Amino acid sequence: MAKLNDLWKKALNPLPSPDGIKTITQHPINGCETSKDLDRITIVVGANGAGKSSFLEYLFTGEQSKTGFPRHTIETLGGITLNLPGDRTDCTKIDPAQEIITVNKALTNLQSTFDQYEEREFETSEVAIINFILCTSWHSISVEEIDDLEGSSIPRFICRKNEITVDSLALSFGELSVLYLYWRLIKKENGPKVILVDEPEAGLSPLAQRRLEKLFVYAASEKAKQLILATHSPFIVEWAGHERSIVITQNEKSSWSKANSTNYIEELGLEATKKKVFVFEDNKSVIFFKTILDYFGSRAYTSAHLIHVNGEGNVEKGVTPYQDNPVLSFVGILDADQKSHDLVTNAASPFIALPGNQPPEIEAIKIVTDNIDEYSERIGVRKLALETALRRHLSEDHHDFFENLSRSLYGEARPSLFEIACKLWVVKNKDDEETKEFLSTIDPDLGSD
């Protein structure tokens, strides 16, 4: 079998069928439409009850569900535009958990017919995939397709190892889940097809959920399947990539948005794995940085460690030695007065300067003095009292300015004064190209919609 990377490359190609889905677009009554181009694997992720299964049913039947998705249009690879509700996508839907229960009930009633039908052996490479996913060591796997009274084929799986032979009625739910998925995707569904799979992770360990990648990518690339998987497994999103995922949420009605590196994690109620370290000159730089990201709705810092090290020289020392770290990515965030530094101007450098022209404290002081009326309202202090306190402290060192200002105004140091000044700075500078460029560098996901 081809290597996984090679299979992935092939899975990025359009499905060789006019029925394949090229683009899906959501048209909310109030709001902007959202479009997503699909390759051969798309993940639909969301919490319990968000509407994942209903979304698959919406695509499958073309009928509106109780969750009430907005109107959708689907552009097929054949150039046809489908309108939902109304039109029906030409696809197959698989609900492994429900179908396995139904199959095993049928097998229980058909035991007298066992061994009367031809066993079809899985190829050695296919057995290897199943063993890899399940961490099992079966020597051979076969399937006996038994005809029921309605003329359907009921799969009975037989697994052998040395002198041990077990069939579907003795296998675990997780084992049956992988075998059933393999049988449906690889053995039964012939030719290029769009297939919707509802919660393929049912009954599987986190490791097996990760290893499902091999089965689905093989089906997508070698068996020409376009797969849309509904799941609440972060492990499946992890291997598929958030860039080919959408997040289902439900307010009054269900709707979806494009996934980014953090929103699907938050929707599932999990904490993002921290894979990055941002190193700052001081804590004021951290606050300034977080305020910018918060204003634009970025959660990039929630999946990173934020460290301040007292000075630009220490930022370099805290980043440069760790560029080959295989687990964490280190990025140095320098104050704006360092933007001409070689560390920042080198395009390949892991350093970036904050927007503005001066350190965050000086930027914040200037925004306060330029907007005294607005700042006094934001902090709940009379303008005259603020002006008096400003005159007293403007000549002092900027590092302690806001602490001293708050002591004059309130009799104690309040961090909120600097934080409010940072928020005001962002409001006044939100449309600057430098601010936008900084944000897109830190969080490229924000520009994906």
Tab-separated table of C-alpha atoms in Angstrom:
chain	number	residue	atom	x	y	z
A	1	MET	CA	0.000	0.000	0.000
A	2	ALA	CA	1.185	3.529	-0.747
A	3	LYS	CA	2.568	5.673	2.056
A	4	LEU	CA	0.084	7.814	3.966
A	5	ASN	CA	1.556	11.080	2.623
A	6	ASP	CA	1.138	9.849	-0.950
A	7	LEU	CA	-2.446	8.817	-0.225
A	8	TRP	CA	-3.156	12.274	1.173
A	9	LYS	CA	-1.811	13.938	-1.978
A	10	LYS	CA	-4.194	11.889	-4.086
A	11	ALA	CA	-7.077	12.622	-1.709
A	12	LEU	CA	-6.706	16.337	-2.462
A	13	ASN	CA	-7.715	15.779	-6.084
A	14	PRO	CA	-11.359	16.308	-7.104
A	15	LEU	CA	-13.563	13.218	-7.034
A	16	PRO	CA	-13.669	11.668	-10.547
A	17	SER	CA	-17.446	11.985	-10.669
A	18	PRO	CA	-19.825	14.806	-11.664
A	19	ASP	CA	-21.788	14.047	-8.465
A	20	GLY	CA	-18.861	15.084	-6.273
A	21	ILE	CA	-19.346	18.203	-4.160
A	22	LYS	CA	-17.177	21.160	-5.159
A	23	THR	CA	-18.532	23.892	-2.891
A	24	ILE	CA	-21.170	24.151	-0.195
A	25	THR	CA	-22.630	27.543	0.734
A	26	GLN	CA	-24.758	28.490	3.727
A	27	HIS	CA	-27.254	31.346	3.254
A	28	PRO	CA	-28.500	32.657	6.626
A	29	ILE	CA	-31.526	34.952	6.579
A	30	ASN	CA	-29.656	37.602	8.535
A	31	GLY	CA	-25.926	37.596	8.049
A	32	CYS	CA	-23.197	36.873	5.555
A	33	GLU	CA	-23.175	33.676	3.542
A	34	THR	CA	-20.354	31.221	4.167
A	35	SER	CA	-18.835	29.038	1.467
A	36	LYS	CA	-16.444	26.128	1.774
A	37	ASP	CA	-14.633	24.231	-0.945
A	38	LEU	CA	-14.481	20.488	-0.294
A	39	ASP	CA	-11.802	17.979	-1.207
A	40	ARG	CA	-12.317	14.258	-0.602
A	41	ILE	CA	-12.415	14.468	3.206
A	42	THR	CA	-14.511	16.963	5.184
A	43	ILE	CA	-15.138	16.901	8.927
A	44	VAL	CA	-18.347	18.141	10.567
A	45	VAL	CA	-17.581	18.678	14.255
A	46	GLY	CA	-19.676	19.873	17.175
A	47	ALA	CA	-20.909	19.124	20.667
A	48	ASN	CA	-23.735	16.720	21.495
A	49	GLY	CA	-27.038	18.003	20.159
A	50	ALA	CA	-25.464	20.712	18.000
A	51	GLY	CA	-26.930	19.228	14.827
A	52	LYS	CA	-24.132	17.183	13.224
A	53	SER	CA	-26.303	14.166	12.429
A	54	SER	CA	-29.131	16.458	11.341
A	55	PHE	CA	-26.759	18.207	8.951
A	56	LEU	CA	-25.839	14.899	7.308
A	57	GLU	CA	-29.540	14.052	7.080
A	58	TYR	CA	-30.173	17.476	5.529
A	59	LEU	CA	-27.583	16.743	2.831
A	60	PHE	CA	-28.879	13.193	2.338
A	61	THR	CA	-32.609	13.879	2.071
A	62	GLY	CA	-32.725	17.544	1.132
A	63	GLU	CA	-35.399	17.971	3.789
A	64	GLN	CA	-35.321	20.448	6.639
A	65	SER	CA	-34.753	18.977	10.102
A	66	LYS	CA	-35.906	19.983	13.564
A	67	THR	CA	-32.679	21.947	14.051
A	68	GLY	CA	-33.658	24.184	11.134
A	69	PHE	CA	-30.484	24.806	9.147
A	70	PRO	CA	-30.416	27.883	6.881
A	71	ARG	CA	-30.850	27.534	3.153
A	72	HIS	CA	-27.858	25.945	1.405
A	73	THR	CA	-26.611	25.675	-2.143
A	74	ILE	CA	-24.272	22.943	-3.309
A	75	GLU	CA	-22.205	23.206	-6.469
A	76	THR	CA	-21.297	19.793	-7.856
A	77	LEU	CA	-18.192	18.949	-9.852
A	78	GLY	CA	-20.520	18.458	-12.807
A	79	GLY	CA	-21.584	22.106	-12.656
A	80	ILE	CA	-25.049	21.490	-11.192
A	81	THR	CA	-26.342	23.765	-8.412
A	82	LEU	CA	-28.476	22.033	-5.788
A	83	ASN	CA	-30.766	24.008	-3.474
A	84	LEU	CA	-31.493	22.801	0.065
A	85	PRO	CA	-34.126	22.326	1.279
A	86	GLY	CA	-35.605	20.795	-1.832
A	87	ASP	CA	-32.910	19.075	-3.843
A	88	ARG	CA	-31.186	15.925	-2.690
A	89	THR	CA	-27.452	15.292	-2.788
A	90	ASP	CA	-26.518	12.101	-4.657
A	91	CYS	CA	-24.799	10.331	-1.780
A	92	THR	CA	-24.799	7.344	0.576
A	93	LYS	CA	-25.211	7.696	4.347
A	94	ILE	CA	-23.650	5.358	6.907
A	95	ASP	CA	-24.487	5.332	10.623
A	96	PRO	CA	-22.026	2.676	11.877
A	97	ALA	CA	-23.257	2.444	15.475
A	98	GLN	CA	-26.923	2.050	14.560
A	99	GLU	CA	-26.236	-0.265	11.645
A	100	ILE	CA	-23.974	-2.563	13.678
A	101	ILE	CA	-26.712	-3.006	16.282
A	102	THR	CA	-29.190	-3.870	13.528
A	103	VAL	CA	-26.751	-6.265	11.851
A	104	ASN	CA	-25.955	-8.148	15.057
A	105	LYS	CA	-29.646	-8.532	15.896
A	106	ALA	CA	-30.156	-10.031	12.457
A	107	LEU	CA	-27.147	-12.341	12.847
A	108	THR	CA	-28.496	-13.637	16.145
A	109	ASN	CA	-31.629	-14.761	14.302
A	110	LEU	CA	-29.676	-16.180	11.353
A	111	GLN	CA	-27.174	-18.386	13.189
A	112	SER	CA	-28.602	-21.523	11.589
A	113	THR	CA	-27.408	-20.211	8.202
A	114	PHE	CA	-23.800	-19.590	9.268
A	115	ASP	CA	-21.080	-21.189	7.095
A	116	GLN	CA	-23.514	-21.743	4.220
A	117	TYR	CA	-22.248	-18.776	2.191
A	118	GLU	CA	-18.868	-18.120	0.630
A	119	GLU	CA	-16.294	-16.448	2.857
A	120	ARG	CA	-14.469	-13.590	1.164
A	121	GLU	CA	-10.942	-13.190	2.490
A	122	PHE	CA	-9.536	-9.749	3.158
A	123	GLU	CA	-6.209	-9.103	1.443
A	124	THR	CA	-3.070	-9.157	3.580
A	125	SER	CA	-2.680	-5.377	3.239
A	126	GLU	CA	-6.292	-4.897	4.341
A	127	VAL	CA	-5.803	-7.086	7.419
A	128	ALA	CA	-2.730	-4.989	8.201
A	129	ILE	CA	-4.782	-1.765	8.165
A	130	ILE	CA	-7.396	-3.212	10.519
A	131	ASN	CA	-4.752	-4.611	12.876
A	132	PHE	CA	-3.002	-1.227	12.848
A	133	ILE	CA	-6.173	0.680	13.774
A	134	LEU	CA	-7.285	-1.760	16.473
A	135	CYS	CA	-3.847	-2.804	17.806
A	136	THR	CA	-4.827	-6.430	17.123
A	137	SER	CA	-2.854	-9.267	15.561
A	138	TRP	CA	-5.332	-11.249	13.466
A	139	HIS	CA	-3.685	-13.516	10.905
A	140	SER	CA	-6.709	-13.468	8.621
A	141	ILE	CA	-10.085	-11.763	8.354
A	142	SER	CA	-12.975	-12.783	6.146
A	143	VAL	CA	-16.602	-11.830	5.673
A	144	GLU	CA	-19.572	-14.083	5.032
A	145	GLU	CA	-22.439	-12.111	3.509
A	146	ILE	CA	-25.697	-13.739	4.590
A	147	ASP	CA	-28.964	-13.028	2.792
A	148	ASP	CA	-31.807	-12.058	5.105
A	149	LEU	CA	-35.535	-12.374	4.386
A	150	GLU	CA	-35.585	-8.900	2.817
A	151	GLY	CA	-32.811	-9.739	0.375
A	152	SER	CA	-30.154	-7.630	2.083
A	153	SER	CA	-26.593	-8.810	2.694
A	154	ILE	CA	-25.772	-9.126	6.392
A	155	PRO	CA	-22.000	-9.180	7.022
A	156	ARG	CA	-20.624	-11.768	9.416
A	157	PHE	CA	-16.954	-11.109	10.108
A	158	ILE	CA	-14.640	-14.001	10.996
A	159	CYS	CA	-11.224	-13.252	12.521
A	160	ARG	CA	-8.535	-15.906	12.998
A	161	LYS	CA	-5.265	-16.109	14.887
A	162	ASN	CA	-3.470	-19.424	15.394
A	163	GLU	CA	-6.132	-21.779	16.754
A	164	ILE	CA	-8.503	-18.960	17.717
A	165	THR	CA	-11.512	-18.100	15.547
A	166	VAL	CA	-14.108	-15.506	16.531
A	167	ASP	CA	-16.979	-14.000	14.584
A	168	SER	CA	-19.144	-10.892	14.775
A	169	LEU	CA	-21.184	-12.165	17.719
A	170	ALA	CA	-18.020	-12.437	19.839
A	171	LEU	CA	-16.154	-9.330	18.681
A	172	SER	CA	-16.199	-6.073	20.634
A	173	PHE	CA	-18.232	-3.105	19.442
A	174	GLY	CA	-15.049	-1.202	18.554
A	175	GLU	CA	-13.710	-4.117	16.502
A	176	LEU	CA	-17.029	-4.447	14.696
A	177	SER	CA	-17.093	-0.705	14.049
A	178	VAL	CA	-13.789	-0.749	12.157
A	179	LEU	CA	-14.606	-3.969	10.295
A	180	TYR	CA	-18.034	-2.674	9.303
A	181	LEU	CA	-16.664	0.659	8.111
A	182	TYR	CA	-14.005	-1.116	6.091
A	183	TRP	CA	-16.548	-3.472	4.560
A	184	ARG	CA	-18.892	-0.648	3.596
A	185	LEU	CA	-16.296	1.790	2.291
A	186	ILE	CA	-13.895	-0.604	0.595
A	187	LYS	CA	-15.882	-3.745	-0.218
A	188	LYS	CA	-19.479	-2.667	-0.839
A	189	GLU	CA	-19.527	0.865	-2.215
A	190	ASN	CA	-18.061	0.528	-5.696
A	191	GLY	CA	-16.852	3.413	-7.831
A	192	PRO	CA	-16.616	7.135	-7.071
A	193	LYS	CA	-19.196	8.154	-4.473
A	194	VAL	CA	-20.047	10.805	-1.918
A	195	ILE	CA	-20.459	9.070	1.445
A	196	LEU	CA	-21.705	10.615	4.685
A	197	VAL	CA	-20.507	8.854	7.847
A	198	ASP	CA	-22.109	9.635	11.212
A	199	GLU	CA	-19.832	9.339	14.274
A	200	PRO	CA	-17.272	6.821	13.007
A	201	GLU	CA	-15.450	7.045	16.351
A	202	ALA	CA	-18.201	5.217	18.290
A	203	GLY	CA	-16.715	2.518	20.512
A	204	LEU	CA	-13.108	3.355	19.641
A	205	SER	CA	-10.225	4.402	21.867
A	206	PRO	CA	-8.461	7.740	21.243
A	207	LEU	CA	-5.584	5.839	19.605
A	208	ALA	CA	-7.946	4.003	17.255
A	209	GLN	CA	-9.704	7.289	16.437
A	210	ARG	CA	-6.363	8.737	15.398
A	211	ARG	CA	-5.533	5.663	13.350
A	212	LEU	CA	-8.838	5.794	11.466
A	213	GLU	CA	-6.962	8.274	9.301
A	214	LYS	CA	-5.415	5.374	7.398
A	215	LEU	CA	-8.788	3.817	6.556
A	216	PHE	CA	-10.477	7.032	5.476
A	217	VAL	CA	-7.546	8.388	3.466
A	218	TYR	CA	-7.209	5.002	1.748
A	219	ALA	CA	-10.924	5.015	0.903
A	220	ALA	CA	-10.735	8.604	-0.351
A	221	SER	CA	-7.649	8.196	-2.502
A	222	GLU	CA	-7.615	4.580	-3.718
A	223	LYS	CA	-11.362	3.894	-3.774
A	224	ALA	CA	-12.457	7.333	-5.007
A	225	LYS	CA	-14.739	8.239	-2.120
A	226	GLN	CA	-15.631	11.766	-1.053
A	227	LEU	CA	-16.205	11.464	2.677
A	228	ILE	CA	-18.093	13.827	4.970
A	229	LEU	CA	-17.617	12.670	8.560
A	230	ALA	CA	-19.740	13.949	11.459
A	231	THR	CA	-17.894	13.612	14.757
A	232	HIS	CA	-17.205	15.022	18.189
A	233	SER	CA	-13.749	13.459	18.237
A	234	PRO	CA	-10.937	16.037	18.451
A	235	PHE	CA	-8.577	13.263	17.348
A	236	ILE	CA	-10.299	12.938	13.976
A	237	VAL	CA	-10.205	16.707	13.442
A	238	GLU	CA	-6.546	16.627	14.437
A	239	TRP	CA	-5.479	14.246	11.683
A	240	ALA	CA	-7.838	15.666	9.062
A	241	GLY	CA	-6.850	19.257	9.833
A	242	HIS	CA	-9.088	22.117	10.911
A	243	GLU	CA	-8.755	23.634	7.435
A	244	ARG	CA	-11.021	20.887	6.048
A	245	SER	CA	-13.447	21.022	8.973
A	246	ILE	CA	-16.611	22.941	9.826
A	247	VAL	CA	-18.038	23.556	13.305
A	248	ILE	CA	-21.764	23.055	13.939
A	249	THR	CA	-23.316	25.206	16.670
A	250	GLN	CA	-26.892	25.674	17.767
A	251	ASN	CA	-28.540	28.820	19.039
A	252	GLU	CA	-32.158	29.154	17.940
A	253	LYS	CA	-31.205	27.112	14.884
A	254	SER	CA	-28.163	25.117	13.872
A	255	SER	CA	-25.551	26.596	11.566
A	256	TRP	CA	-21.906	26.060	10.748
A	257	SER	CA	-18.741	28.089	10.523
A	258	LYS	CA	-15.290	27.257	9.264
A	259	ALA	CA	-13.098	25.605	11.866
A	260	ASN	CA	-9.874	27.191	12.995
A	261	SER	CA	-7.151	25.966	15.311
A	262	THR	CA	-9.142	26.704	18.491
A	263	ASN	CA	-12.896	27.096	17.911
A	264	TYR	CA	-13.619	23.403	17.447
A	265	ILE	CA	-11.701	22.615	20.638
A	266	GLU	CA	-13.728	25.176	22.594
A	267	GLU	CA	-16.993	23.899	21.116
A	268	LEU	CA	-16.150	20.398	22.356
A	269	GLY	CA	-15.439	21.753	25.845
A	270	LEU	CA	-11.738	20.906	25.730
A	271	GLU	CA	-8.591	22.908	26.328
A	272	ALA	CA	-6.359	23.525	23.346
A	273	THR	CA	-3.021	21.723	23.395
A	274	LYS	CA	-0.304	24.334	23.749
A	275	LYS	CA	2.139	23.942	20.867
A	276	LYS	CA	3.620	27.440	20.776
A	277	VAL	CA	5.540	29.738	23.141
A	278	PHE	CA	5.307	33.533	22.781
A	279	VAL	CA	8.184	35.309	24.543
A	280	PHE	CA	7.677	39.013	25.444
A	281	GLU	CA	9.817	41.801	26.855
A	282	ASP	CA	7.558	42.368	29.877
A	283	ASN	CA	4.046	41.834	31.210
A	284	LYS	CA	2.774	45.108	29.704
A	285	SER	CA	3.628	43.696	26.279
A	286	VAL	CA	1.639	40.557	27.100
A	287	ILE	CA	-1.426	42.626	28.067
A	288	PHE	CA	-1.133	44.773	24.925
A	289	PHE	CA	-0.806	41.637	22.764
A	290	LYS	CA	-3.816	39.902	24.319
A	291	THR	CA	-5.947	43.045	24.062
A	292	ILE	CA	-5.354	43.255	20.305
A	293	LEU	CA	-6.256	39.601	19.800
A	294	ASP	CA	-9.313	39.826	22.062
A	295	TYR	CA	-10.725	42.778	20.142
A	296	PHE	CA	-10.601	40.885	16.846
A	297	GLY	CA	-11.959	37.675	18.337
A	298	SER	CA	-8.738	35.695	18.085
A	299	ARG	CA	-8.083	32.902	20.570
A	300	ALA	CA	-4.590	32.144	19.278
A	301	TYR	CA	-2.970	32.803	22.640
A	302	THR	CA	-5.109	30.184	24.389
A	303	SER	CA	-3.104	27.476	22.626
A	304	ALA	CA	0.250	29.041	23.517
A	305	HIS	CA	2.430	29.675	26.547
A	306	LEU	CA	2.972	33.416	27.211
A	307	ILE	CA	6.285	34.279	28.893
A	308	HIS	CA	7.808	37.693	29.691
A	309	VAL	CA	11.556	37.931	30.297
A	310	ASN	CA	12.470	41.582	31.101
A	311	GLY	CA	14.047	43.179	28.045
A	312	GLU	CA	14.575	42.591	24.330
A	313	GLY	CA	17.947	40.931	24.881
A	314	ASN	CA	16.325	38.277	27.013
A	315	VAL	CA	13.637	37.721	24.375
A	316	GLU	CA	16.359	36.695	21.931
A	317	LYS	CA	17.918	34.423	24.549
A	318	GLY	CA	14.513	32.901	25.248
A	319	VAL	CA	13.805	32.084	21.613
A	320	THR	CA	16.924	31.501	19.496
A	321	PRO	CA	18.320	28.426	21.329
A	322	TYR	CA	15.000	26.576	21.003
A	323	GLN	CA	14.289	26.804	17.275
A	324	ASP	CA	14.861	23.079	16.798
A	325	ASN	CA	12.454	22.070	19.557
A	326	PRO	CA	10.341	19.236	18.074
A	327	VAL	CA	7.345	19.862	20.349
A	328	LEU	CA	7.029	23.630	20.841
A	329	SER	CA	7.381	26.526	18.414
A	330	PHE	CA	9.066	29.583	19.988
A	331	VAL	CA	8.184	33.097	18.757
A	332	GLY	CA	9.688	36.322	20.089
A	333	ILE	CA	7.364	39.340	20.410
A	334	LEU	CA	9.382	42.565	20.605
A	335	ASP	CA	8.070	46.035	21.399
A	336	ALA	CA	7.323	48.338	18.463
A	337	ASP	CA	10.491	50.399	18.990
A	338	GLN	CA	12.452	47.297	17.938
A	339	LYS	CA	10.755	46.884	14.534
A	340	SER	CA	13.945	47.907	12.675
A	341	HIS	CA	16.014	45.346	14.586
A	342	ASP	CA	17.653	42.662	12.428
A	343	LEU	CA	15.711	40.039	14.362
A	344	VAL	CA	12.447	41.498	13.044
A	345	THR	CA	13.435	42.576	9.531
A	346	ASN	CA	14.762	39.120	8.636
A	347	ALA	CA	11.776	37.412	6.972
A	348	ALA	CA	12.885	33.969	8.140
A	349	SER	CA	13.295	35.099	11.738
A	350	PRO	CA	10.972	33.824	14.508
A	351	PHE	CA	10.587	37.380	15.837
A	352	ILE	CA	7.849	39.949	15.241
A	353	ALA	CA	7.294	43.470	16.570
A	354	LEU	CA	4.095	44.714	18.155
A	355	PRO	CA	2.221	47.341	16.114
A	356	GLY	CA	2.836	51.011	16.831
A	357	ASN	CA	6.086	52.954	17.153
A	358	GLN	CA	6.949	52.794	20.857
A	359	PRO	CA	6.742	50.310	23.751
A	360	PRO	CA	3.138	49.537	24.788
A	361	GLU	CA	3.236	51.829	27.829
A	362	ILE	CA	4.240	54.859	25.725
A	363	GLU	CA	1.660	53.991	23.064
A	364	ALA	CA	-0.962	53.755	25.819
A	365	ILE	CA	0.089	57.045	27.441
A	366	LYS	CA	-0.180	58.853	24.101
A	367	ILE	CA	-3.625	57.422	23.369
A	368	VAL	CA	-4.786	58.608	26.816
A	369	THR	CA	-3.459	62.154	26.410
A	370	ASP	CA	-4.920	62.384	22.885
A	371	ASN	CA	-8.339	61.140	24.031
A	372	ILE	CA	-8.787	62.440	27.575
A	373	ASP	CA	-12.573	62.793	27.361
A	374	GLU	CA	-13.104	59.230	26.159
A	375	TYR	CA	-10.563	57.722	28.556
A	376	SER	CA	-12.016	59.525	31.588
A	377	GLU	CA	-15.442	58.088	30.743
A	378	ARG	CA	-14.026	54.591	30.325
A	379	ILE	CA	-12.304	54.619	33.719
A	380	GLY	CA	-15.173	56.422	35.474
A	381	VAL	CA	-13.183	59.472	36.611
A	382	ARG	CA	-13.931	63.175	36.084
A	383	LYS	CA	-11.883	64.750	33.307
A	384	LEU	CA	-10.440	67.412	35.629
A	385	ALA	CA	-9.191	64.811	38.115
A	386	LEU	CA	-7.609	62.832	35.287
A	387	GLU	CA	-5.893	65.903	33.817
A	388	THR	CA	-4.481	66.810	37.236
A	389	ALA	CA	-3.099	63.300	37.771
A	390	LEU	CA	-1.657	63.200	34.259
A	391	ARG	CA	0.290	66.443	34.802
A	392	ARG	CA	1.739	64.967	37.965
A	393	HIS	CA	3.046	61.782	36.354
A	394	LEU	CA	3.732	62.445	32.661
A	395	SER	CA	7.380	63.261	33.345
A	396	GLU	CA	7.958	59.989	35.224
A	397	ASP	CA	9.338	56.709	33.864
A	398	HIS	CA	6.783	55.118	31.543
A	399	HIS	CA	7.245	51.656	33.063
A	400	ASP	CA	5.460	52.713	36.272
A	401	PHE	CA	3.211	55.396	34.798
A	402	PHE	CA	-0.146	53.626	35.005
A	403	GLU	CA	0.501	52.256	38.505
A	404	ASN	CA	1.341	55.767	39.741
A	405	LEU	CA	-1.626	57.257	37.873
A	406	SER	CA	-4.043	54.818	39.504
A	407	ARG	CA	-2.607	55.528	42.960
A	408	SER	CA	-3.296	59.224	42.432
A	409	LEU	CA	-6.840	58.537	41.237
A	410	TYR	CA	-7.855	55.651	43.519
A	411	GLY	CA	-5.271	55.416	46.282
A	412	GLU	CA	-4.140	52.015	44.992
A	413	ALA	CA	-2.543	50.426	41.938
A	414	ARG	CA	-5.181	49.098	39.556
A	415	PRO	CA	-4.096	47.072	36.497
A	416	SER	CA	-7.344	48.012	34.780
A	417	LEU	CA	-6.075	51.509	33.908
A	418	PHE	CA	-3.433	50.158	31.541
A	419	GLU	CA	-5.795	47.506	30.173
A	420	ILE	CA	-8.440	50.138	29.370
A	421	ALA	CA	-5.817	52.316	27.681
A	422	CYS	CA	-4.798	49.321	25.552
A	423	LYS	CA	-8.420	48.747	24.534
A	424	LEU	CA	-8.734	52.396	23.544
A	425	TRP	CA	-5.527	52.106	21.503
A	426	VAL	CA	-6.934	49.141	19.588
A	427	VAL	CA	-10.193	50.971	18.857
A	428	LYS	CA	-8.255	53.923	17.448
A	429	ASN	CA	-5.791	51.794	15.460
A	430	LYS	CA	-7.907	48.811	14.408
A	431	ASP	CA	-7.982	49.838	10.748
A	432	ASP	CA	-4.247	50.459	10.399
A	433	GLU	CA	-2.551	48.135	7.926
A	434	GLU	CA	0.202	47.466	10.449
A	435	THR	CA	-2.317	46.230	13.019
A	436	LYS	CA	-4.017	44.010	10.446
A	437	GLU	CA	-0.696	42.610	9.245
A	438	PHE	CA	0.383	41.837	12.803
A	439	LEU	CA	-2.895	40.078	13.495
A	440	SER	CA	-2.755	37.989	10.311
A	441	THR	CA	0.784	36.906	11.187
A	442	ILE	CA	-0.200	35.797	14.679
A	443	ASP	CA	-3.545	34.248	13.703
A	444	PRO	CA	-3.871	33.415	9.977
A	445	ASP	CA	-7.208	31.722	10.743
A	446	LEU	CA	-8.891	35.115	11.148
A	447	GLY	CA	-8.417	35.804	7.469
A	448	SER	CA	-9.797	32.440	6.342
A	449	ASP	CA	-13.451	33.485	6.205
